[in-house]
Amino acid sequence: EVRLLESGGGSVQAGGSLRLSCVVSGDIYVSNCVGWFRRAPGQERELVAHIYTSDGMTEYGDSVKGRFTIPQDSNNNTVYLQMNDLTLEDTAMYYCAADLNPPVAAPFRIRPSADDFQYWGQGTQVTVSS
């Protein structure tokens, strides 16, 4: 059963922008953590950004901080990854994932790992060119 569905990938020139969308099944959207991961060829999977849907708290990886944001539209069960000022190093397959049991209190919200996420989307390719 499809629980998350990504879209919005494509090709873009360096310096440009893309917005990825992740539609999350309504029965798992409330009180979860939705993360955006990426995997470039020959590299490890990297957590790019994540959001706690209960209160909108967001965190970003150092490589994208200041360039990417992860807004949500709770009315449509959608989490976005807004990518600005893209560089060649941003080229990767991007995945969204959901953790249904994240820490409730903010002080206990440490950076999650991929193993913390139970549901994964199919991925969407982002290619940045010069």
mmCIF file of C-alpha atoms in Angstrom:
data_model
loop_
_atom_site.group_PDB
_atom_site.id
_atom_site.type_symbol
_atom_site.label_atom_id
_atom_site.label_comp_id
_atom_site.label_asym_id
_atom_site.label_seq_id
_atom_site.Cartn_x
_atom_site.Cartn_y
_atom_site.Cartn_z
ATOM 1 C CA GLU A 1 0.000 0.000 0.000
ATOM 2 C CA VAL A 2 1.341 3.410 -0.966
ATOM 3 C CA ARG A 3 1.616 5.587 2.130
ATOM 4 C CA LEU A 4 3.828 8.355 0.762
ATOM 5 C CA LEU A 5 4.105 9.647 -2.783
ATOM 6 C CA GLU A 6 6.820 12.037 -3.957
ATOM 7 C CA SER A 7 6.733 14.288 -6.976
ATOM 8 C CA GLY A 8 8.410 17.391 -8.318
ATOM 9 C CA GLY A 9 11.821 16.098 -9.309
ATOM 10 C CA GLY A 10 13.483 16.952 -12.567
ATOM 11 C CA SER A 11 16.422 18.717 -14.134
ATOM 12 C CA VAL A 12 17.437 22.236 -13.213
ATOM 13 C CA GLN A 13 20.418 24.482 -13.758
ATOM 14 C CA ALA A 14 22.712 25.329 -10.888
ATOM 15 C CA GLY A 15 21.354 28.261 -8.951
ATOM 16 C CA GLY A 16 17.783 27.345 -9.726
ATOM 17 C CA SER A 17 14.991 26.031 -7.546
ATOM 18 C CA LEU A 18 12.734 23.012 -7.293
ATOM 19 C CA ARG A 19 9.929 22.091 -4.950
ATOM 20 C CA LEU A 20 9.377 18.458 -4.086
ATOM 21 C CA SER A 21 6.063 17.264 -2.691
ATOM 22 C CA CYS A 22 5.303 14.300 -0.480
ATOM 23 C CA VAL A 23 1.662 13.386 -0.038
ATOM 24 C CA VAL A 24 1.246 11.337 3.108
ATOM 25 C CA SER A 25 -1.633 8.990 3.799
ATOM 26 C CA GLY A 26 -4.038 10.761 6.112
ATOM 27 C CA ASP A 27 -4.147 7.988 8.670
ATOM 28 C CA ILE A 28 -0.419 8.377 9.403
ATOM 29 C CA TYR A 29 0.025 12.126 8.950
ATOM 30 C CA VAL A 30 -0.883 13.304 12.438
ATOM 31 C CA SER A 31 1.850 13.256 15.078
ATOM 32 C CA ASN A 32 4.610 11.833 12.951
ATOM 33 C CA CYS A 33 7.975 12.898 11.648
ATOM 34 C CA VAL A 34 8.408 13.250 7.906
ATOM 35 C CA GLY A 35 11.944 13.285 6.600
ATOM 36 C CA TRP A 36 13.547 13.970 3.267
ATOM 37 C CA PHE A 37 16.505 11.778 2.412
ATOM 38 C CA ARG A 38 18.712 11.729 -0.631
ATOM 39 C CA ARG A 39 21.164 9.285 -2.108
ATOM 40 C CA ALA A 40 23.689 10.231 -4.748
ATOM 41 C CA PRO A 41 25.391 7.577 -6.872
ATOM 42 C CA GLY A 42 28.112 5.829 -4.918
ATOM 43 C CA GLN A 43 27.292 7.689 -1.696
ATOM 44 C CA GLU A 44 25.498 6.931 1.531
ATOM 45 C CA ARG A 45 21.916 7.915 2.136
ATOM 46 C CA GLU A 46 21.743 11.356 3.726
ATOM 47 C CA LEU A 47 19.034 12.938 5.847
ATOM 48 C CA VAL A 48 18.404 16.327 4.281
ATOM 49 C CA ALA A 49 15.599 17.736 6.403
ATOM 50 C CA HIS A 50 12.735 16.626 8.585
ATOM 51 C CA ILE A 51 9.619 18.049 10.163
ATOM 52 C CA TYR A 52 7.494 17.051 13.131
ATOM 53 C CA THR A 53 3.933 17.351 11.897
ATOM 54 C CA SER A 54 2.505 17.767 15.382
ATOM 55 C CA ASP A 55 4.027 21.200 15.923
ATOM 56 C CA GLY A 56 5.884 22.074 12.722
ATOM 57 C CA MET A 57 9.375 21.892 14.196
ATOM 58 C CA THR A 58 11.978 21.495 11.452
ATOM 59 C CA GLU A 59 15.631 20.538 11.239
ATOM 60 C CA TYR A 60 18.074 20.710 8.354
ATOM 61 C CA GLY A 61 21.312 19.077 7.410
ATOM 62 C CA ASP A 62 24.374 21.276 7.339
ATOM 63 C CA SER A 63 24.793 20.840 3.609
ATOM 64 C CA VAL A 64 21.412 22.426 2.844
ATOM 65 C CA LYS A 65 20.865 24.800 5.746
ATOM 66 C CA GLY A 66 19.954 28.235 4.492
ATOM 67 C CA ARG A 67 19.006 26.927 1.046
ATOM 68 C CA PHE A 68 16.276 24.345 1.659
ATOM 69 C CA THR A 69 13.086 24.546 3.683
ATOM 70 C CA ILE A 70 10.527 21.896 4.570
ATOM 71 C CA PRO A 71 7.082 23.472 4.853
ATOM 72 C CA GLN A 72 3.909 21.479 5.328
ATOM 73 C CA ASP A 73 0.299 21.815 4.294
ATOM 74 C CA SER A 74 -1.547 19.864 6.940
ATOM 75 C CA ASN A 75 -4.904 20.453 5.262
ATOM 76 C CA ASN A 76 -3.702 18.379 2.310
ATOM 77 C CA ASN A 77 -1.416 15.975 4.190
ATOM 78 C CA THR A 78 1.545 17.224 2.213
ATOM 79 C CA VAL A 79 5.136 17.952 3.145
ATOM 80 C CA TYR A 80 7.326 19.891 0.743
ATOM 81 C CA LEU A 81 11.018 20.261 0.215
ATOM 82 C CA GLN A 82 11.680 23.702 -1.199
ATOM 83 C CA MET A 83 15.154 23.659 -2.719
ATOM 84 C CA ASN A 84 16.784 26.960 -3.612
ATOM 85 C CA ASP A 85 20.224 27.869 -4.911
ATOM 86 C CA LEU A 86 20.798 24.331 -6.111
ATOM 87 C CA THR A 87 24.316 23.100 -6.732
ATOM 88 C CA LEU A 88 25.748 20.152 -8.617
ATOM 89 C CA GLU A 89 26.227 18.362 -5.290
ATOM 90 C CA ASP A 90 22.463 18.322 -4.767
ATOM 91 C CA THR A 91 22.009 15.830 -7.597
ATOM 92 C CA ALA A 92 20.497 12.695 -6.063
ATOM 93 C CA MET A 93 17.441 10.534 -5.726
ATOM 94 C CA TYR A 94 15.234 12.110 -3.071
ATOM 95 C CA TYR A 95 12.933 10.112 -0.812
ATOM 96 C CA CYS A 96 10.382 11.084 1.775
ATOM 97 C CA ALA A 97 9.789 8.880 4.786
ATOM 98 C CA ALA A 98 7.536 8.840 7.830
ATOM 99 C CA ASP A 99 8.192 7.897 11.432
ATOM 100 C CA LEU A 100 4.956 7.230 13.282
ATOM 101 C CA ASN A 101 6.521 7.275 16.744
ATOM 102 C CA PRO A 102 8.805 10.282 17.042
ATOM 103 C CA PRO A 103 9.781 11.834 20.370
ATOM 104 C CA VAL A 104 6.925 13.976 21.606
ATOM 105 C CA ALA A 105 8.865 16.540 23.615
ATOM 106 C CA ALA A 106 11.291 18.739 21.724
ATOM 107 C CA PRO A 107 14.240 18.227 24.111
ATOM 108 C CA PHE A 108 14.238 14.523 23.237
ATOM 109 C CA ARG A 109 14.223 15.052 19.488
ATOM 110 C CA ILE A 110 17.693 14.040 18.458
ATOM 111 C CA ARG A 111 18.647 13.700 14.822
ATOM 112 C CA PRO A 112 16.900 10.558 13.550
ATOM 113 C CA SER A 113 18.400 7.840 11.434
ATOM 114 C CA ALA A 114 16.897 6.048 8.457
ATOM 115 C CA ASP A 115 16.038 3.103 10.699
ATOM 116 C CA ASP A 116 13.626 5.324 12.623
ATOM 117 C CA PHE A 117 11.322 5.661 9.615
ATOM 118 C CA GLN A 118 8.755 2.958 8.873
ATOM 119 C CA TYR A 119 7.289 4.203 5.594
ATOM 120 C CA TRP A 120 9.119 5.303 2.476
ATOM 121 C CA GLY A 121 8.143 6.793 -0.823
ATOM 122 C CA GLN A 122 9.349 5.605 -4.196
ATOM 123 C CA GLY A 123 11.808 8.428 -4.763
ATOM 124 C CA THR A 124 12.082 11.278 -7.230
ATOM 125 C CA GLN A 125 15.217 12.188 -9.153
ATOM 126 C CA VAL A 126 16.773 15.639 -8.952
ATOM 127 C CA THR A 127 19.511 16.468 -11.439
ATOM 128 C CA VAL A 128 21.384 19.757 -11.274
ATOM 129 C CA SER A 129 23.497 20.797 -14.235
ATOM 130 C CA SER A 130 25.813 23.662 -15.035
#
